[in-house]
mmCIF file with all atom_site columns, C-alpha atoms in Angstrom:
data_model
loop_
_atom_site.group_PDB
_atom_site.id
_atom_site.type_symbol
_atom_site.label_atom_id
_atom_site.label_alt_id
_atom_site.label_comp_id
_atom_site.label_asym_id
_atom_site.label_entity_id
_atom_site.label_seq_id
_atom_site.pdbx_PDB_ins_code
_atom_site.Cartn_x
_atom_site.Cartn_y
_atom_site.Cartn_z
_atom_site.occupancy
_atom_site.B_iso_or_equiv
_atom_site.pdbx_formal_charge
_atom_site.auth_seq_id
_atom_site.auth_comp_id
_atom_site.auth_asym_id
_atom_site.auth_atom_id
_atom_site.pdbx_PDB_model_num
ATOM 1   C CA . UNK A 1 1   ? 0.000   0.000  0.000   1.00 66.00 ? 1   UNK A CA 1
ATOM 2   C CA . UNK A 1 2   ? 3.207   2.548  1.007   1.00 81.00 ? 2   UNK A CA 1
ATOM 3   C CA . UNK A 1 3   ? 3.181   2.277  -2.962  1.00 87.00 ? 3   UNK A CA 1
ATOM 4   C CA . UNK A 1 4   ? 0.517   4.870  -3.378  1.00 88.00 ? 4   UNK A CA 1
ATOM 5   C CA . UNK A 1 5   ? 2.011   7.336  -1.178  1.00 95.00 ? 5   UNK A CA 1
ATOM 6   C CA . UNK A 1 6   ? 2.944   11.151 -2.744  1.00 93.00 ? 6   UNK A CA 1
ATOM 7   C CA . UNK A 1 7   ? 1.959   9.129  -6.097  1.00 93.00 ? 7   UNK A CA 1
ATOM 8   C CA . UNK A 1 8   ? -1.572  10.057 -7.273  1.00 97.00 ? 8   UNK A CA 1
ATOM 9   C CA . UNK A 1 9   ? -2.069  14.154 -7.632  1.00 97.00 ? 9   UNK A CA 1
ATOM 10  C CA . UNK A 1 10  ? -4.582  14.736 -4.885  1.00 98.00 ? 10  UNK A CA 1
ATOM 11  C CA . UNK A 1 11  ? -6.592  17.230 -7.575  1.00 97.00 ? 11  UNK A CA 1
ATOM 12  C CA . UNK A 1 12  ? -6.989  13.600 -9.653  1.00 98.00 ? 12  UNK A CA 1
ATOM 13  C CA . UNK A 1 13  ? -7.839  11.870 -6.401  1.00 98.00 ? 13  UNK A CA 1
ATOM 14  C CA . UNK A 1 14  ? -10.740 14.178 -5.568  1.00 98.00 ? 14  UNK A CA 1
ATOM 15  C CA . UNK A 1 15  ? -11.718 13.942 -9.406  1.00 98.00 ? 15  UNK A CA 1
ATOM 16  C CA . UNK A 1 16  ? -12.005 10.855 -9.327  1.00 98.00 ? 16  UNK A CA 1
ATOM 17  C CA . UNK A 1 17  ? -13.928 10.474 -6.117  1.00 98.00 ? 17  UNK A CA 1
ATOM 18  C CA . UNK A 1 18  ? -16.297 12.846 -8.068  1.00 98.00 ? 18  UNK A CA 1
ATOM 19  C CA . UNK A 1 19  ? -17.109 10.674 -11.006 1.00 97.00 ? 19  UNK A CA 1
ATOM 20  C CA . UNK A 1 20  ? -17.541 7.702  -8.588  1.00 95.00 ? 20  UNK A CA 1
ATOM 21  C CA . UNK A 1 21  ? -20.031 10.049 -6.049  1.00 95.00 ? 21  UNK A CA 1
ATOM 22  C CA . UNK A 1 22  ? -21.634 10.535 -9.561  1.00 93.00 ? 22  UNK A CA 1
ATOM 23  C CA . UNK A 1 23  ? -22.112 7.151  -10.275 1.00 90.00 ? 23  UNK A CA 1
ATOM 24  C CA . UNK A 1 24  ? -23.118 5.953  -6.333  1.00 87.00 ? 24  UNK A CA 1
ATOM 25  C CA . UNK A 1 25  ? -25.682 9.007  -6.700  1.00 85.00 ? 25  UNK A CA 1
ATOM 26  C CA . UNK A 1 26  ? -27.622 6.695  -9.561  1.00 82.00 ? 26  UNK A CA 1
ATOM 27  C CA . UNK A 1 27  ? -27.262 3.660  -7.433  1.00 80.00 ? 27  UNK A CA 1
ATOM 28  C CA . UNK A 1 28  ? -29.880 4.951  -4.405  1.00 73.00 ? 28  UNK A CA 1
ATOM 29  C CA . UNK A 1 29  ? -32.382 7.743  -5.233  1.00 69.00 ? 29  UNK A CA 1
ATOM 30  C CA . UNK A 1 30  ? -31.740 10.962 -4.377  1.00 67.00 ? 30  UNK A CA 1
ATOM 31  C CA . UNK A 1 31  ? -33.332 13.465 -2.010  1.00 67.00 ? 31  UNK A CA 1
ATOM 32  C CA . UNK A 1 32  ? -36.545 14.957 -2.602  1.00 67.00 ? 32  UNK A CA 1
ATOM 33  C CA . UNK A 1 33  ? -34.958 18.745 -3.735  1.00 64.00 ? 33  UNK A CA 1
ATOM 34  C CA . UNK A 1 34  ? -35.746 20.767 -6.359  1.00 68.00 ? 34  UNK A CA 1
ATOM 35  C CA . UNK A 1 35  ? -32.770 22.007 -8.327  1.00 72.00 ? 35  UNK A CA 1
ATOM 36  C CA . UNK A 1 36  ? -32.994 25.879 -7.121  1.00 76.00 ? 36  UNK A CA 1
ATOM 37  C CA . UNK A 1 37  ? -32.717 24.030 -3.533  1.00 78.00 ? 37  UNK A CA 1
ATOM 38  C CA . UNK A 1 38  ? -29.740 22.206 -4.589  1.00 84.00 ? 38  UNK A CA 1
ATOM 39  C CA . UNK A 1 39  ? -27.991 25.035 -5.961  1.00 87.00 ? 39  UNK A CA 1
ATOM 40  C CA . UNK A 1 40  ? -28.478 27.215 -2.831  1.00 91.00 ? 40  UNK A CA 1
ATOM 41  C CA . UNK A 1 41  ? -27.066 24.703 -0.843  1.00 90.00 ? 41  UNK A CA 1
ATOM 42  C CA . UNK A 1 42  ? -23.925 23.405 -2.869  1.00 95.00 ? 42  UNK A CA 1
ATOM 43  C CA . UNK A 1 43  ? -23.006 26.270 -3.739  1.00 96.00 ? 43  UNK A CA 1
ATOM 44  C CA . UNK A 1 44  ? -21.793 28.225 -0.767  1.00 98.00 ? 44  UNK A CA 1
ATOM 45  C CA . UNK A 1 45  ? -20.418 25.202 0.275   1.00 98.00 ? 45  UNK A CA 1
ATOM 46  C CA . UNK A 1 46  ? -18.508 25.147 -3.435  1.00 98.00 ? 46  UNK A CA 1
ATOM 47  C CA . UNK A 1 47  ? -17.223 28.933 -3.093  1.00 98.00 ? 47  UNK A CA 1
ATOM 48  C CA . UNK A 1 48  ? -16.076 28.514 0.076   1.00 98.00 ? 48  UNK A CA 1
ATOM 49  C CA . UNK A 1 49  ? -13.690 25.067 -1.260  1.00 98.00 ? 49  UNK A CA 1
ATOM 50  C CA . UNK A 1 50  ? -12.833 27.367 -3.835  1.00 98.00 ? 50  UNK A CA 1
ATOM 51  C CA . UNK A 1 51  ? -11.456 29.834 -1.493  1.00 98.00 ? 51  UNK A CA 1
ATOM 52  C CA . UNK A 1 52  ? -9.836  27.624 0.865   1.00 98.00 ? 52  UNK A CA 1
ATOM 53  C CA . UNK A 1 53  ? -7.508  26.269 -2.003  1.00 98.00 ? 53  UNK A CA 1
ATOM 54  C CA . UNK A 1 54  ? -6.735  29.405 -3.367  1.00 98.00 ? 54  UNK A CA 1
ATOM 55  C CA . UNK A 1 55  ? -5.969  30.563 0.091   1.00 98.00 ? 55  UNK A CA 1
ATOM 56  C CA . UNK A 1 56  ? -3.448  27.901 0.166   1.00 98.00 ? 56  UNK A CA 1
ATOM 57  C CA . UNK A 1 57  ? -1.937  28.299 -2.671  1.00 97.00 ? 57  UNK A CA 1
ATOM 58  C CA . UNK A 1 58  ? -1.685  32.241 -2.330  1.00 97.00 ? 58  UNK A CA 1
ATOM 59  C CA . UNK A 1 59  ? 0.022   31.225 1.014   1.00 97.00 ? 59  UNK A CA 1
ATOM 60  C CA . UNK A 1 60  ? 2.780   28.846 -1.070  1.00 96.00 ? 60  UNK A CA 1
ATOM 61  C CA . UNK A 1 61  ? 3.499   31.431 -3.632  1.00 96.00 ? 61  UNK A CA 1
ATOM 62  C CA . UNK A 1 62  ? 4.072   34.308 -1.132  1.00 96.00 ? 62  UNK A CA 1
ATOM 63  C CA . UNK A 1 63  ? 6.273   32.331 0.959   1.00 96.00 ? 63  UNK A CA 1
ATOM 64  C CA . UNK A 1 64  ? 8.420   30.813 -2.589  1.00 95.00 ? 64  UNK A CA 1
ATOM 65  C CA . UNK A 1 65  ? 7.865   27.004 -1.789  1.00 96.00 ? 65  UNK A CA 1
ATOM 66  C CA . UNK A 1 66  ? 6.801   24.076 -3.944  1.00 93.00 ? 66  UNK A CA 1
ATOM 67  C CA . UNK A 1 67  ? 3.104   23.755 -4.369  1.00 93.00 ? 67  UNK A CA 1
ATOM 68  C CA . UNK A 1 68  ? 3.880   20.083 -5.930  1.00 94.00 ? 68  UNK A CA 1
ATOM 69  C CA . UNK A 1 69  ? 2.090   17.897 -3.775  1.00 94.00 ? 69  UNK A CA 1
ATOM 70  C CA . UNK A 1 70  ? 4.176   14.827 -5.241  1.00 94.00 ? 70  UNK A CA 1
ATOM 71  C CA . UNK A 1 71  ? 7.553   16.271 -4.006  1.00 94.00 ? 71  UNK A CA 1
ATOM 72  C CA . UNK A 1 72  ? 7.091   17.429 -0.636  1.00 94.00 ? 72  UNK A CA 1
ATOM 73  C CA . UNK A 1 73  ? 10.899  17.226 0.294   1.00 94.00 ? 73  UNK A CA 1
ATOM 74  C CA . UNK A 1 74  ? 11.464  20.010 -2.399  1.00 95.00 ? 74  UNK A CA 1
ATOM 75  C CA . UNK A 1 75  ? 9.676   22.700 0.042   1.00 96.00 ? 75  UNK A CA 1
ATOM 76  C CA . UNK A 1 76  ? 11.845  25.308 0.502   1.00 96.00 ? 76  UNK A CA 1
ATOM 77  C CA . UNK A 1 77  ? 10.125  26.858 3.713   1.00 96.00 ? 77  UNK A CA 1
ATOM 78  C CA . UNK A 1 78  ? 7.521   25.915 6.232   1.00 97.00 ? 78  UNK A CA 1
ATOM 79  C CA . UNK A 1 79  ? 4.156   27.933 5.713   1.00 98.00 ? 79  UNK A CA 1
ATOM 80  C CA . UNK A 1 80  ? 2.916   28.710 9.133   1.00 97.00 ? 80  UNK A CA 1
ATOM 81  C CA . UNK A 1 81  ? 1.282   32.191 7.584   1.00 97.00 ? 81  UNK A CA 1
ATOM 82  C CA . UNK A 1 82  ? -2.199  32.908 6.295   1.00 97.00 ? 82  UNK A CA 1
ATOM 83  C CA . UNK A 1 83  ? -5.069  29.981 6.049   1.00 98.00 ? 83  UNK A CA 1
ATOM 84  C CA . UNK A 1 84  ? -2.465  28.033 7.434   1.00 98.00 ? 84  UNK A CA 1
ATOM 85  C CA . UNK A 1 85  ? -2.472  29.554 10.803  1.00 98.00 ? 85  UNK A CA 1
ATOM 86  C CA . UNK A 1 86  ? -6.089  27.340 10.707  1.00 98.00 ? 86  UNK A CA 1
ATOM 87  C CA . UNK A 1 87  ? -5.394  24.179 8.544   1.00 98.00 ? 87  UNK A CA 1
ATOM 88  C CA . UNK A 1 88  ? -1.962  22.379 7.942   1.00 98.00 ? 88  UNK A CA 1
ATOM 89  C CA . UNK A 1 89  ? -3.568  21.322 4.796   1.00 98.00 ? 89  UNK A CA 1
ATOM 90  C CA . UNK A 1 90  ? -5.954  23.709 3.805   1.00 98.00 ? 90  UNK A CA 1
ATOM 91  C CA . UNK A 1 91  ? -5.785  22.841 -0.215  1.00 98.00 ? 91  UNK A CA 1
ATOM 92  C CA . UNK A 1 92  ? -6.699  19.372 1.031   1.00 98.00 ? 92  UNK A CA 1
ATOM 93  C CA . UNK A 1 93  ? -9.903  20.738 2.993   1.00 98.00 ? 93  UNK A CA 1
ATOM 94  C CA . UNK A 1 94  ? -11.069 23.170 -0.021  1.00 98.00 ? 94  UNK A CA 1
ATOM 95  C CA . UNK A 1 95  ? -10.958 19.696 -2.251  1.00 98.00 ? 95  UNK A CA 1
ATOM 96  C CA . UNK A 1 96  ? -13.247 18.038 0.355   1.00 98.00 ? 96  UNK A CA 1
ATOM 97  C CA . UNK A 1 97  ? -15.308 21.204 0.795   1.00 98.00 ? 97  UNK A CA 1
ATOM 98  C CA . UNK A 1 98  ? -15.904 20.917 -3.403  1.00 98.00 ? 98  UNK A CA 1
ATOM 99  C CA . UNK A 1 99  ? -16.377 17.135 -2.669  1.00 98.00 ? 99  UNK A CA 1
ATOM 100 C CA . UNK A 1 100 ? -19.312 18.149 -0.692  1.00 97.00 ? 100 UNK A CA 1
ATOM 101 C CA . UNK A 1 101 ? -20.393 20.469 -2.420  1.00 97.00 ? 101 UNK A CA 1
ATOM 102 C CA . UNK A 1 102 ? -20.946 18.104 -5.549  1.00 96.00 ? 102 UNK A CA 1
ATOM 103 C CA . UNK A 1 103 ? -22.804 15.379 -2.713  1.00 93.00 ? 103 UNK A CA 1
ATOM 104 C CA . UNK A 1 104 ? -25.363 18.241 -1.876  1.00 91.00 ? 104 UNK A CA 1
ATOM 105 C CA . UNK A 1 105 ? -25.818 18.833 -5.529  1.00 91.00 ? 105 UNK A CA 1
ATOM 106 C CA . UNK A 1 106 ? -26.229 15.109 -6.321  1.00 89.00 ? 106 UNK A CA 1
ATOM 107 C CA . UNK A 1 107 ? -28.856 15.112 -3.257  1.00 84.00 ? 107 UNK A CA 1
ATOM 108 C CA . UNK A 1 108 ? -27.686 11.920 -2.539  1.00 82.00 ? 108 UNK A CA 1
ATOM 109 C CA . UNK A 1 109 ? -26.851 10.473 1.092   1.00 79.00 ? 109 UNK A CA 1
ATOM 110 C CA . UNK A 1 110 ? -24.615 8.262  -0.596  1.00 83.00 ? 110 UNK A CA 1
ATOM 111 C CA . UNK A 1 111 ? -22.526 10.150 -2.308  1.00 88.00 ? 111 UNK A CA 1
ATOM 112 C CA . UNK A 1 112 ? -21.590 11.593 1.072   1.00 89.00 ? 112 UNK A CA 1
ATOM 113 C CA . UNK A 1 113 ? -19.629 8.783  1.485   1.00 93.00 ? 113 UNK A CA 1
ATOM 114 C CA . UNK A 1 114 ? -17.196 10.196 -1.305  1.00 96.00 ? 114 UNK A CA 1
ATOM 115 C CA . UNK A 1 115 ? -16.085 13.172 1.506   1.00 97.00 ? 115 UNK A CA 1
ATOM 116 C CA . UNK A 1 116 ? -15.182 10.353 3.715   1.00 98.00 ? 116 UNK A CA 1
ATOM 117 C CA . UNK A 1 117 ? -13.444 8.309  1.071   1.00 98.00 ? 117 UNK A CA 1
ATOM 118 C CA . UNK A 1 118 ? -11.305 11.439 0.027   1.00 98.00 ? 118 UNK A CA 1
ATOM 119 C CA . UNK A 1 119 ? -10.576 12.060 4.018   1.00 98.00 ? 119 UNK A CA 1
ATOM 120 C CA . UNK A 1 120 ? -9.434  9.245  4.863   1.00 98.00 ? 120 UNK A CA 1
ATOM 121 C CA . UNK A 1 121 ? -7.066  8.283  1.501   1.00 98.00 ? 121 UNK A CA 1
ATOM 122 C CA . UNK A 1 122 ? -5.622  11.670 1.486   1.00 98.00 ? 122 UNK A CA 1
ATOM 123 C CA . UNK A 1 123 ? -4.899  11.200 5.714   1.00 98.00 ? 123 UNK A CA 1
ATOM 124 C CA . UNK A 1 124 ? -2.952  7.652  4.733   1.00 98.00 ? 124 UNK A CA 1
ATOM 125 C CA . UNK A 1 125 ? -1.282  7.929  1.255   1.00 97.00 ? 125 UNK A CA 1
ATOM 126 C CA . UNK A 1 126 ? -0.830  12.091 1.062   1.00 98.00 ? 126 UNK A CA 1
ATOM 127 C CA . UNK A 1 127 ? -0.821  13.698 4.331   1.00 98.00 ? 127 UNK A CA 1
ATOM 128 C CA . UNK A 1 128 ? 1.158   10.962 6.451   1.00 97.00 ? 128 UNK A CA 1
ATOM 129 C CA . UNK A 1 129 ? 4.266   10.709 3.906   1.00 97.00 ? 129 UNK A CA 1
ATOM 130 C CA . UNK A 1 130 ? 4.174   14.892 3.383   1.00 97.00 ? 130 UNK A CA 1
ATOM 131 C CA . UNK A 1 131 ? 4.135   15.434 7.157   1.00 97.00 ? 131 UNK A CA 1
ATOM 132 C CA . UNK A 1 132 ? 7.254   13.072 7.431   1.00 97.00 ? 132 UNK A CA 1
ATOM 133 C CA . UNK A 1 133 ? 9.108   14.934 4.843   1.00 96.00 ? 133 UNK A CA 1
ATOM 134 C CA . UNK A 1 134 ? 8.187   18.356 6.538   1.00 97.00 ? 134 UNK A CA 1
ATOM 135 C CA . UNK A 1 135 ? 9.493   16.820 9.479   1.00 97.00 ? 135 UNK A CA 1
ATOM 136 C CA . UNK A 1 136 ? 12.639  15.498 7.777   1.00 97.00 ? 136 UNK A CA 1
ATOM 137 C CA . UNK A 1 137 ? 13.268  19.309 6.625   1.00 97.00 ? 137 UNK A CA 1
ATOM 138 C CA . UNK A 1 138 ? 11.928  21.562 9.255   1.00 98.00 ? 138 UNK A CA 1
ATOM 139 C CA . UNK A 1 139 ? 12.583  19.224 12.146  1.00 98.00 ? 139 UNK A CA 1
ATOM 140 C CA . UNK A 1 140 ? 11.497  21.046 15.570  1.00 98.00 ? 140 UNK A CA 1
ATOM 141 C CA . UNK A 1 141 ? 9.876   23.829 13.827  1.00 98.00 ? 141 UNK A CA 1
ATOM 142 C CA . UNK A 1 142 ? 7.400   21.019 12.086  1.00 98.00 ? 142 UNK A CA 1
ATOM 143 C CA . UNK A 1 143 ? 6.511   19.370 15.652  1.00 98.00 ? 143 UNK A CA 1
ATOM 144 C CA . UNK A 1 144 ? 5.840   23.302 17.201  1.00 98.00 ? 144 UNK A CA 1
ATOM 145 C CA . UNK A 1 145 ? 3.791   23.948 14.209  1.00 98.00 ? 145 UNK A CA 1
ATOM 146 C CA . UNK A 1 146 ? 1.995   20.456 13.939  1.00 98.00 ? 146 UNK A CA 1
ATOM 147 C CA . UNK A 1 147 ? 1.139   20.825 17.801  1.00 98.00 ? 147 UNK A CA 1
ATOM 148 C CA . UNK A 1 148 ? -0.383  24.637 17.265  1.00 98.00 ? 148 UNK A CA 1
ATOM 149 C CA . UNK A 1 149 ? -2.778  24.126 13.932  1.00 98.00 ? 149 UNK A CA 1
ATOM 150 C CA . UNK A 1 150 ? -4.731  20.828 13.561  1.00 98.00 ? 150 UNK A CA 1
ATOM 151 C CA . UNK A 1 151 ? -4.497  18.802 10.200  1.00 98.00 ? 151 UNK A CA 1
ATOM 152 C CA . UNK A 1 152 ? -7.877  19.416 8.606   1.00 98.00 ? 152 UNK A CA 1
ATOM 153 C CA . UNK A 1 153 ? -9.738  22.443 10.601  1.00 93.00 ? 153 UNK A CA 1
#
């Protein structure tokens, strides 16, 4: 399994956990919502996603570091600045904020399940490895930061 790890782009792994919410959405019926109730629903729930990535990556340029998700040894500095005074991965939680964003569009309790999905693969095979080469690099300043600012929200 440590084969998947820093392998998959996590912006594929949420796409992909999109078609499949998609598909699960067709398997059960959906909610009883009309579509104008289904819009005003998803799509705070999308803008604010949308804001939370671009927040992180904002936070990445300004500081001059790697926003490759693949190669997290290449960061150049720690980002403690910005969203991520909130969320150590707060790219990560915009992706699952879009994730269920697309559920409450699909109306389908289901497709919920994708959020979790998403959660807990990006946790094992993105998150764990990333952390260890933050720790690898930044060494006591990682550990002070990791203990101040959770890993999701």
């Amino acid at each position: 399994m440590g084969a998947l790890e820093n392998r998959v782009p996590p912006l594929l792994v949420a796409g992909l956990i999109a078609l499949l919410m998609g598909f699960a959405a067709n398997w059960l019926p959906s909610l009883e919502l009309a579509w104008a109730g289904r819009l005003a629903t998803a799509l705070p729930v999308l803008f604010l996603g949308l804001a939370v990535c671009v927040a992180g990556v904002l936070s990445f340029r300004r500081a001059r570091t790697t926003v490759n998700p693949l190669q997290p040894q290449q960061a150049s500095s720690l980002v403690e600045a910005g969203i991520y005074r909130y969320s150590r991965n707060p790219m990560y939680l915009g992706f699952a904020l879009i994730l269920a964003a697309w559920a409450l569009a699909l109306a389908s309790p289901l497709a919920l399940l994708g959020v979790l999905i998403f959660v807990l693969y990006m946790n094992r095979f993105q998150i764990a490895p990333e952390e260890r080469a933050l720790e690898a690099l930044f060494g006591e300043a990682f550990d002070r930061y990791r203990a101040r600012v959770r890993r999701w929200l």
